[in-house]
XYZ file of N, CA, C and O in Angstrom:
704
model
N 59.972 5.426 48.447
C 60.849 6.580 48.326
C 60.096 7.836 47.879
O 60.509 8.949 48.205
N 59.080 7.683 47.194
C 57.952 8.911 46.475
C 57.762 9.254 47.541
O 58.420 10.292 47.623
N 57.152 9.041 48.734
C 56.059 9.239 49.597
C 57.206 9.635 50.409
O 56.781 10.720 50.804
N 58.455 9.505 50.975
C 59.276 10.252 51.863
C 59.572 11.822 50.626
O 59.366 12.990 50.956
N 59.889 11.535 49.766
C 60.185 12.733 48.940
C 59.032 13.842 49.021
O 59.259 15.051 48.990
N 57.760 13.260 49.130
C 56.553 14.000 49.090
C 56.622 14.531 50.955
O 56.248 15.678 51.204
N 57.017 13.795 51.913
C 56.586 14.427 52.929
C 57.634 15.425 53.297
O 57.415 16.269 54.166
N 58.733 15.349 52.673
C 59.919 16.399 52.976
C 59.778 17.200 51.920
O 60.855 17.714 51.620
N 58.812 17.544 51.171
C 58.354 18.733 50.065
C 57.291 19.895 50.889
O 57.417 21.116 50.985
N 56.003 18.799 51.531
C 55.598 19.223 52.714
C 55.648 19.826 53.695
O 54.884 20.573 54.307
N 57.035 19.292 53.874
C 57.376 20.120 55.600
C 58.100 21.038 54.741
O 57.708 21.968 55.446
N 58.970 21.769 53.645
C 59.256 22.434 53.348
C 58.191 23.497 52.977
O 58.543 24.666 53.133
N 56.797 23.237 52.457
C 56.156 24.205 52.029
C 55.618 25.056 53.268
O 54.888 26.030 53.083
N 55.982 24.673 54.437
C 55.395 25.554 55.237
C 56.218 26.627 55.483
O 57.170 26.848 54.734
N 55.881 27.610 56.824
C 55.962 28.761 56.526
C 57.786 28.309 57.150
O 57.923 27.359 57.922
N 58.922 29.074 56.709
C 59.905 28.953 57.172
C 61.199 27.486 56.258
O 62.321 26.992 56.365
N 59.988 27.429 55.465
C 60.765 26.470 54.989
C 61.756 26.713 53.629
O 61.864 27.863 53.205
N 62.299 25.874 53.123
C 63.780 26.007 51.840
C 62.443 25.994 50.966
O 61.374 25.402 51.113
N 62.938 26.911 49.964
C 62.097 27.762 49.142
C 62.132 26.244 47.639
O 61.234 25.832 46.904
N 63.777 25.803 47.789
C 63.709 24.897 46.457
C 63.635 23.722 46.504
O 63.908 23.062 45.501
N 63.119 22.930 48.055
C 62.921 21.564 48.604
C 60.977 21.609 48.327
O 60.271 20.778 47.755
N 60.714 22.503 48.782
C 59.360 22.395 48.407
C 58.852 22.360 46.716
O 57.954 21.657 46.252
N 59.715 23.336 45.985
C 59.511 23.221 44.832
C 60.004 21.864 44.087
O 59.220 21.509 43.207
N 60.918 21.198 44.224
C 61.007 19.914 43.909
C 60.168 18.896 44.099
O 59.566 18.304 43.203
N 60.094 18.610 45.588
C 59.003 17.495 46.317
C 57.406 18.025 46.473
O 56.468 17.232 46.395
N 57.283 18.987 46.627
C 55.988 18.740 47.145
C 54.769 18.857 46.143
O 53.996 19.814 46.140
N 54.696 17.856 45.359
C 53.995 17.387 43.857
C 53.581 15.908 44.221
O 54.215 14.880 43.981
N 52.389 16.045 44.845
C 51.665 14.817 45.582
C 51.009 13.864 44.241
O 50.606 12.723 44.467
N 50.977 14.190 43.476
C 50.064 14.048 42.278
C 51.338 13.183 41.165
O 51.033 12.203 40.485
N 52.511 13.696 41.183
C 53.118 12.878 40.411
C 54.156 12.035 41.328
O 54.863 11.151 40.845
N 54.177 12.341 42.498
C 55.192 11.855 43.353
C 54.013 9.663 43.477
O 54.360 8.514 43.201
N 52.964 10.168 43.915
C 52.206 9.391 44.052
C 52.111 8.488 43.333
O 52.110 7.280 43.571
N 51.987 9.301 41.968
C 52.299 8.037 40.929
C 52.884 7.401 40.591
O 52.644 6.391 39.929
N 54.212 7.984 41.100
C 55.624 6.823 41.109
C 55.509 6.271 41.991
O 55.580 5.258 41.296
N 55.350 5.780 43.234
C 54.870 5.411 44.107
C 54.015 4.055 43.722
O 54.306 2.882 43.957
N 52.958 4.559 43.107
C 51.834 3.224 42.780
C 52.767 2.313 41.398
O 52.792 1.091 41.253
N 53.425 3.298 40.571
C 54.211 2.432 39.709
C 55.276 1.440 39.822
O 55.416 0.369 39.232
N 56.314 2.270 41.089
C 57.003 1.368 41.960
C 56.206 0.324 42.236
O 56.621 -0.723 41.739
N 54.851 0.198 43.072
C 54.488 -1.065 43.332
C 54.225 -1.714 41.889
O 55.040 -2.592 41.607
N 53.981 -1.649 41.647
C 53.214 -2.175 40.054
C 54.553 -2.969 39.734
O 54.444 -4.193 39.802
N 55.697 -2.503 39.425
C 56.939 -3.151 38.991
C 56.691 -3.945 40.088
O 56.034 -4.962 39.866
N 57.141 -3.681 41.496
C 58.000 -4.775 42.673
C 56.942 -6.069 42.433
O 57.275 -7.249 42.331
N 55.455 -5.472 42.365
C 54.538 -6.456 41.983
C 54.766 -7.060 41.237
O 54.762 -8.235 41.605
N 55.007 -6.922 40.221
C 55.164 -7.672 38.461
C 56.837 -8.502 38.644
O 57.214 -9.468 37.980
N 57.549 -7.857 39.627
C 59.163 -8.689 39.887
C 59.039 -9.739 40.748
O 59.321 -10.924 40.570
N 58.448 -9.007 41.996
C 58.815 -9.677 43.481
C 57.686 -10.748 44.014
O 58.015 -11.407 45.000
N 56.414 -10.976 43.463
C 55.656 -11.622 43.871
C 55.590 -12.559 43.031
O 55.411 -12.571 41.813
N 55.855 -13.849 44.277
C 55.730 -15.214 43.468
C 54.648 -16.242 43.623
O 54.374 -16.842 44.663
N 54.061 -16.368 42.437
C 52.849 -17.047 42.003
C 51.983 -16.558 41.735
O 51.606 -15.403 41.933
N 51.287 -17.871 40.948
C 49.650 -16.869 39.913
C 49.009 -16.351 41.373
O 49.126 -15.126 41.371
N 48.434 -16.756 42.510
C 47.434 -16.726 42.766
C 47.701 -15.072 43.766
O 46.732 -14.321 43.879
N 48.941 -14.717 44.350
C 49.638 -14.151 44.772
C 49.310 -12.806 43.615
O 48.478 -11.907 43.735
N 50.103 -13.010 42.704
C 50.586 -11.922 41.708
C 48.697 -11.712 41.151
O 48.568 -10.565 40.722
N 47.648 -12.329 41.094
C 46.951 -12.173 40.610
C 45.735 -11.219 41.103
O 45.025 -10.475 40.427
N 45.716 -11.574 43.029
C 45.209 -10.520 43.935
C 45.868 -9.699 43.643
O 45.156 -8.725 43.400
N 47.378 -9.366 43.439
C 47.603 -7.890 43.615
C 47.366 -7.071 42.714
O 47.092 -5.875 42.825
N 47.520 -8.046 41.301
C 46.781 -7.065 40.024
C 45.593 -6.373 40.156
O 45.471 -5.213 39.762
N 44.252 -7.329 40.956
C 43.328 -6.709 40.978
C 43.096 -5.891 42.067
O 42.089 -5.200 41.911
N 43.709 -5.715 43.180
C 43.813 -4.683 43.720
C 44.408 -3.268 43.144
O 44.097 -2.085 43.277
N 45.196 -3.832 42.594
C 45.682 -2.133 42.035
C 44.969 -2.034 40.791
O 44.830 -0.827 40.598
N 44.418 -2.711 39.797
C 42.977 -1.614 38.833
C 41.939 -1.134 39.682
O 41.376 -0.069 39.428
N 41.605 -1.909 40.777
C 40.318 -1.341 41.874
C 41.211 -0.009 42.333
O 40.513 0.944 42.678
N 41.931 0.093 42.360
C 42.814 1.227 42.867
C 43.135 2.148 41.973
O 43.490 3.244 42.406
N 43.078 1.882 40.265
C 43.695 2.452 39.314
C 41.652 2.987 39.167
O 41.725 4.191 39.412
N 40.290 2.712 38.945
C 39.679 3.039 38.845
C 38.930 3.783 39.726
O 38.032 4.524 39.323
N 39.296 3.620 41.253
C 39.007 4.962 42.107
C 39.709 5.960 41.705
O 39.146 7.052 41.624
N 40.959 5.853 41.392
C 41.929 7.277 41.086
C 41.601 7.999 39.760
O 41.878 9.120 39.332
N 40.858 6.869 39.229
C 40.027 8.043 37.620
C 39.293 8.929 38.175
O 39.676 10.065 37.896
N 38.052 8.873 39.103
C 37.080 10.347 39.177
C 38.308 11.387 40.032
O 38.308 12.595 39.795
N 38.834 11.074 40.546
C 40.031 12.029 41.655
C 40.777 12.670 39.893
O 40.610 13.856 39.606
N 41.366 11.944 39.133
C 42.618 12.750 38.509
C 41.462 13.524 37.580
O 41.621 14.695 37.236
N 40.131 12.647 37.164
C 39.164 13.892 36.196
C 38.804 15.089 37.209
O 39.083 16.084 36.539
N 38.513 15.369 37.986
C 38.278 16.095 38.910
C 39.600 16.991 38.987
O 39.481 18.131 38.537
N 40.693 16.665 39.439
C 42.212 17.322 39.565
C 42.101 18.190 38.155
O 42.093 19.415 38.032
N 42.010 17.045 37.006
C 42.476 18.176 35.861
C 41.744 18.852 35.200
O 42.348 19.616 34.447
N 40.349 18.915 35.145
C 39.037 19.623 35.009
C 39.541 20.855 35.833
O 40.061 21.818 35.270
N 39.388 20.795 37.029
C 39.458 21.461 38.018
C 40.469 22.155 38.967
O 40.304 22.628 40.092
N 41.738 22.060 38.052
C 43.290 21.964 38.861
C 43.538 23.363 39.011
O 43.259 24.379 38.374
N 44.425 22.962 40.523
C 44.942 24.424 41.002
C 45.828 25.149 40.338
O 46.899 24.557 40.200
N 45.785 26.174 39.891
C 47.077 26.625 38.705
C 47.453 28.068 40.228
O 46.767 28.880 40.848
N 48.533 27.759 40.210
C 49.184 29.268 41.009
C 50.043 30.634 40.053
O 50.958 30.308 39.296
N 49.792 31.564 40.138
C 50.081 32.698 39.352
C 50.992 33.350 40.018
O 50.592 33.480 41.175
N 52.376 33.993 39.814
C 52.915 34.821 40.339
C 52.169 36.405 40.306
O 51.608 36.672 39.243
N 52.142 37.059 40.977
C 51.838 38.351 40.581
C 52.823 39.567 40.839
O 52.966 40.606 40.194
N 53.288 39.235 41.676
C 53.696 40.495 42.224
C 55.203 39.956 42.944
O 55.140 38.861 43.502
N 56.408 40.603 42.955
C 57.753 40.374 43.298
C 58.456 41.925 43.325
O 58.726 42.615 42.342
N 58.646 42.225 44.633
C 58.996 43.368 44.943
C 60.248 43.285 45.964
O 59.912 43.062 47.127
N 61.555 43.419 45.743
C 62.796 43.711 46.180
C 62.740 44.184 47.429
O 62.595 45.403 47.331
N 62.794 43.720 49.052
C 63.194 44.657 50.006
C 64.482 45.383 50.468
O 65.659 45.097 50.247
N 63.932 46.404 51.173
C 64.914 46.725 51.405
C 66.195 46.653 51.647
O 67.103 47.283 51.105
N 66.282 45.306 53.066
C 67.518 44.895 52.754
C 67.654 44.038 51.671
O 66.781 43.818 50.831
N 68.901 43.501 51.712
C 69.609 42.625 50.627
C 68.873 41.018 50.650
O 68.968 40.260 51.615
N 68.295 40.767 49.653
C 68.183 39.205 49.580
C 67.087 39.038 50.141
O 66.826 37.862 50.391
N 66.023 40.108 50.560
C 64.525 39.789 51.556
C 63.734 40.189 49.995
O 64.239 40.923 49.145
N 62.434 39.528 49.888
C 61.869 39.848 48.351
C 60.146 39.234 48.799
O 59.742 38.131 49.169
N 59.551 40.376 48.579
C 58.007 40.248 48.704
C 57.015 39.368 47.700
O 56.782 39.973 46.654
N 56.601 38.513 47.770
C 56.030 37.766 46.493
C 54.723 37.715 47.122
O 54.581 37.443 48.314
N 53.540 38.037 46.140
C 52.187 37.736 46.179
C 52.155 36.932 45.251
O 52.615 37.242 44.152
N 51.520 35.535 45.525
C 51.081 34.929 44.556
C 49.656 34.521 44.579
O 49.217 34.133 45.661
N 48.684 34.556 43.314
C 47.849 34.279 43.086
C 47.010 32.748 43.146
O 47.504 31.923 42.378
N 46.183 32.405 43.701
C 45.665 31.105 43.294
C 44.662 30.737 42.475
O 43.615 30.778 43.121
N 44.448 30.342 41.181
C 43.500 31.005 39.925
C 42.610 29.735 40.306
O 42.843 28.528 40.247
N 41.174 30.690 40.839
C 39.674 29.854 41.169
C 38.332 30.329 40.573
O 38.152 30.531 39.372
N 37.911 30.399 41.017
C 36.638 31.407 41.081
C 36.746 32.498 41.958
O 36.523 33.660 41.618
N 37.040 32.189 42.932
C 37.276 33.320 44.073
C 39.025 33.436 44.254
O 39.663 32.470 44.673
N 39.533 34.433 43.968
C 40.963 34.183 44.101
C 41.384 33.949 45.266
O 40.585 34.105 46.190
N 42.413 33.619 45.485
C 42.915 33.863 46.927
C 44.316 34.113 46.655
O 44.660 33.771 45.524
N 45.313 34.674 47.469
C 46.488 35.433 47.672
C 47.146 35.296 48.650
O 46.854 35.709 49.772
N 48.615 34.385 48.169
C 49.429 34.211 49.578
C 50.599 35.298 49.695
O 51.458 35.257 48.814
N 50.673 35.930 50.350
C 51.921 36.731 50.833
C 52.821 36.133 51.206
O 52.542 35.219 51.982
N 54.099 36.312 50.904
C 55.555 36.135 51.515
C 56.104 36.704 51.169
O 56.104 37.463 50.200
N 57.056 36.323 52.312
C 58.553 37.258 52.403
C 59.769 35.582 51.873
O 59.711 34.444 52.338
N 60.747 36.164 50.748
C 61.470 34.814 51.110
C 62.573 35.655 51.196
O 62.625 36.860 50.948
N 63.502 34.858 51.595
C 65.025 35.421 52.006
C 65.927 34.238 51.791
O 65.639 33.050 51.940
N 67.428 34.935 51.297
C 68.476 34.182 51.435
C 68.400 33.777 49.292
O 67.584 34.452 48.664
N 68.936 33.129 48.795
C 69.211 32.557 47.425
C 69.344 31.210 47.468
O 69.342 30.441 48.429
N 69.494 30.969 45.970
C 69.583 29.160 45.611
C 68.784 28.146 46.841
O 67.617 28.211 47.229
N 69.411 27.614 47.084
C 69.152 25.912 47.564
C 68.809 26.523 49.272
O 67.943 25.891 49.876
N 69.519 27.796 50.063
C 69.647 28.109 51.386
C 68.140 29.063 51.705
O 67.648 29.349 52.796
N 67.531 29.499 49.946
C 66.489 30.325 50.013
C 65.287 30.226 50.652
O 64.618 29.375 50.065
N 64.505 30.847 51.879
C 63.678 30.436 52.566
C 62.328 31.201 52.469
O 62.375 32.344 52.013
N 60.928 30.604 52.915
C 59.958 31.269 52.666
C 58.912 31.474 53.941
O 58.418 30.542 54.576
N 58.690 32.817 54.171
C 58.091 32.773 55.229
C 56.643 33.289 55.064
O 56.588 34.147 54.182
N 55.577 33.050 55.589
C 54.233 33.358 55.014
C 53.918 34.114 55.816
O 53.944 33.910 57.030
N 53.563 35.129 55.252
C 52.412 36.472 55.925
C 50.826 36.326 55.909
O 50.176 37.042 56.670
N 50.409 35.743 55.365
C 48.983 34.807 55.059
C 48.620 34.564 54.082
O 49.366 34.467 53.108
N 47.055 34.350 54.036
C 46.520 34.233 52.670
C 44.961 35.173 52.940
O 44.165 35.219 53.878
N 45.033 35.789 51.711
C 43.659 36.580 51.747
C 42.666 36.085 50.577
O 43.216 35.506 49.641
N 41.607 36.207 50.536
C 40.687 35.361 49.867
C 39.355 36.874 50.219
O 39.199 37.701 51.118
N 38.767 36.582 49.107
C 37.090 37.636 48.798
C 36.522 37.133 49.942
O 35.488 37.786 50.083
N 36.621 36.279 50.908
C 35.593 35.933 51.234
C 35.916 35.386 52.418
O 35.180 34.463 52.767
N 37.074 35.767 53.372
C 37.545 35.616 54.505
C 36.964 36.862 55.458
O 37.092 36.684 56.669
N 36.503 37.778 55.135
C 35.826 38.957 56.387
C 36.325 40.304 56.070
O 35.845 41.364 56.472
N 37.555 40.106 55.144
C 38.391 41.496 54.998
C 38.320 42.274 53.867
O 38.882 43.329 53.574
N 37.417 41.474 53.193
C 37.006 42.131 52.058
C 38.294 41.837 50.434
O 39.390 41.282 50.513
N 37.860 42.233 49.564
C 39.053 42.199 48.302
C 40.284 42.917 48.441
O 40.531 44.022 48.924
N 41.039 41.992 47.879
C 42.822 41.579 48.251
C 42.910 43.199 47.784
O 42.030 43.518 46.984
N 43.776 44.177 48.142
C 44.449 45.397 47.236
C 45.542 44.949 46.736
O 45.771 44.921 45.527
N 46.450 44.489 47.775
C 47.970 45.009 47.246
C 49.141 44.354 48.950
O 49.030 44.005 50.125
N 49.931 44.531 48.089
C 51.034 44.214 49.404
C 52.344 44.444 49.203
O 53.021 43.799 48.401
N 52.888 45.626 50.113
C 53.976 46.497 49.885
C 55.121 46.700 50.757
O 54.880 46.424 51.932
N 56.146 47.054 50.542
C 57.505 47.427 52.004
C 56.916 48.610 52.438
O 57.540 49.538 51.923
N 56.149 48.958 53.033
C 56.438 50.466 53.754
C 57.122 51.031 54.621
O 56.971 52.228 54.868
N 58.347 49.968 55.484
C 59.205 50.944 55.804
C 60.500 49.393 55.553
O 60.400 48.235 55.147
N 61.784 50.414 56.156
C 62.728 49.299 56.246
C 62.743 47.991 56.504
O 63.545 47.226 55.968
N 61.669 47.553 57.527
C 61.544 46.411 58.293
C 59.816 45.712 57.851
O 59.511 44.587 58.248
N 59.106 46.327 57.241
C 58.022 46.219 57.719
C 57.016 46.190 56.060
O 57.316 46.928 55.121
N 55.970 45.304 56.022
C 55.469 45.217 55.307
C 53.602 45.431 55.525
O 53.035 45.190 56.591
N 52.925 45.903 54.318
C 51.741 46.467 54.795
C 51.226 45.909 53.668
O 51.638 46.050 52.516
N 49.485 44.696 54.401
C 48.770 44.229 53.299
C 47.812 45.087 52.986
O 47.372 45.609 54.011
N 47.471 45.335 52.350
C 45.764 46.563 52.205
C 44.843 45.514 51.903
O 45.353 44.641 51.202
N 43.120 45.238 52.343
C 42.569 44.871 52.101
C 41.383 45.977 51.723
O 41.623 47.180 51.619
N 39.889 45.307 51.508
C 39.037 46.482 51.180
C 38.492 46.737 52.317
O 37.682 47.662 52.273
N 38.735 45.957 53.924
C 38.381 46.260 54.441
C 39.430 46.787 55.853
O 39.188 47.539 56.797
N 40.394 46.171 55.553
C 41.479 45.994 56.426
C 42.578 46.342 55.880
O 42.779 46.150 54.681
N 43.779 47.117 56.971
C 45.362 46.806 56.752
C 45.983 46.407 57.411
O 45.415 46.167 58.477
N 47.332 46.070 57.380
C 47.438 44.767 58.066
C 48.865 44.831 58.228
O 49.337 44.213 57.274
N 49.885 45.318 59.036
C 51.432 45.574 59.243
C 51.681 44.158 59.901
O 50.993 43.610 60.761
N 53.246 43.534 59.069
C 53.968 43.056 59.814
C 55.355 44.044 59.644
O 55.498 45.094 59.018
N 56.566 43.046 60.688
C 57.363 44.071 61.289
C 58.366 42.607 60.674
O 58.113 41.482 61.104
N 59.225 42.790 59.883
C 60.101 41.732 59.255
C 61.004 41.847 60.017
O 61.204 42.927 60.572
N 61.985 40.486 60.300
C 63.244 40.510 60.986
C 64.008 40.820 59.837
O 63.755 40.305 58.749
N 65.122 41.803 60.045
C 66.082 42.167 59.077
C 66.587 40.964 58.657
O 66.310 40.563 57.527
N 67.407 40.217 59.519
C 68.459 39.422 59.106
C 67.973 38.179 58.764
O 68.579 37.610 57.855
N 66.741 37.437 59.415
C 65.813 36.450 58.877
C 65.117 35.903 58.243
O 64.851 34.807 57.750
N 64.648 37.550 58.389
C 62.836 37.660 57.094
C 61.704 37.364 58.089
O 60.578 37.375 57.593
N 61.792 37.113 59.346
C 60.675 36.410 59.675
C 59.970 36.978 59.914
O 60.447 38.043 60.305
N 58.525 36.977 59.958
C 57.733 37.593 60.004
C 57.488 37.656 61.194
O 57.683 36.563 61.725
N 56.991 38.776 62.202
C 56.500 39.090 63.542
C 54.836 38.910 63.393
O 54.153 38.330 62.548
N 54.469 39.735 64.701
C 52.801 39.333 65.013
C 52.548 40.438 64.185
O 53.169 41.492 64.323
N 51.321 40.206 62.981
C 50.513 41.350 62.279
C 49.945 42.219 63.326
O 49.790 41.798 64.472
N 49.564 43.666 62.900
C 49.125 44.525 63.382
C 47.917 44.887 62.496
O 48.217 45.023 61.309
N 46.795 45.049 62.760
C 45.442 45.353 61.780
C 44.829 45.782 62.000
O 44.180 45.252 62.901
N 44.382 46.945 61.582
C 43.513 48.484 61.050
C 42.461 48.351 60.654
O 42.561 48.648 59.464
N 40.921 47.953 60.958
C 40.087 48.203 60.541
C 39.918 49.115 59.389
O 41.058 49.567 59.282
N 39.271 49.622 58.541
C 38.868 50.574 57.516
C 37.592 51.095 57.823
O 37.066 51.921 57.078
């Protein structure tokens, strides 16, 4: 049941997807672990006999000691995401969010989400990073009714929002 919860968190985090299905499910890291714990119980309930119940124990510490360098690694090293920026569009219920991804090199996803609660959807304008060709992230703004403009240090970058959708159209981009 973890692992369906995790893949319908997934297909929500992409671009177009329910803004509060992804935020629930798509947590691979603890979803997973219920998952391996579930087995661990059905193991410790459902399997009958020593010799049975005894392979499966040692399969899952061989399994519990690969997943030590992965979770030291994860939490040494874990992705923390930053809001930065939340700017109201024009129309009603469309709302610009830059969020941050805290690395060494930042990187910056744009969206547009639209709609509220549980129906709220998210559509992605991209991600900019120091070190994709366009140079350092500026900023990302409504500049007109419909339409949103990324600034880079090297580039700008128009999309053309659907009013009633949010969705994002084909970018338009400006050299500098």
């Amino acid at each position: 049941m973890p692992i369906v919860a995790y893949l319908v968190g997934s297909q929500a985090a992409r671009s177009g997807g329910l803004v509060e299905v992804e935020r629930w499910f798509n947590n691979p890291v603890q979803l997973m672990g219920a998952a391996v714990g579930l087995v661990v119980v059905s193991t410790m309930v459902g399997v009958r006999g020593w010799w049975s119940r005894t392979g499966c124990l040692i399969s899952l510490v061989a399994l519990g000691f690969a997943a030590v360098p992965f979770l030291f690694v994860w939490s040494v090293f874990g992705v923390e995401w930053r809001e930065m920026d939340r700017k109201p569009g024009p129309e009603p219920g469309n709302v610009l969010v830059v969020t941050e991804l805290v690395t060494l090199d930042p990187v910056y996803r744009i969206q547009v989400l639209t709609g509220s609660g549980w129906s709220a959807r998210h559509w992605d304008l991209g991600w900019w990073g120091e070190e994709d060709g366009r140079g350092y992230f500026r900023g990302a703004e409504w500049s007109g009714p419909n339409q949103v403009t990324v600034t880079s240090e090297k580039e700008i970058v128009v999309f053309t929002v659907d009013p009633v959708s949010g969705r994002p159209g084909e970018p338009v981009a400006t050299r500098r």
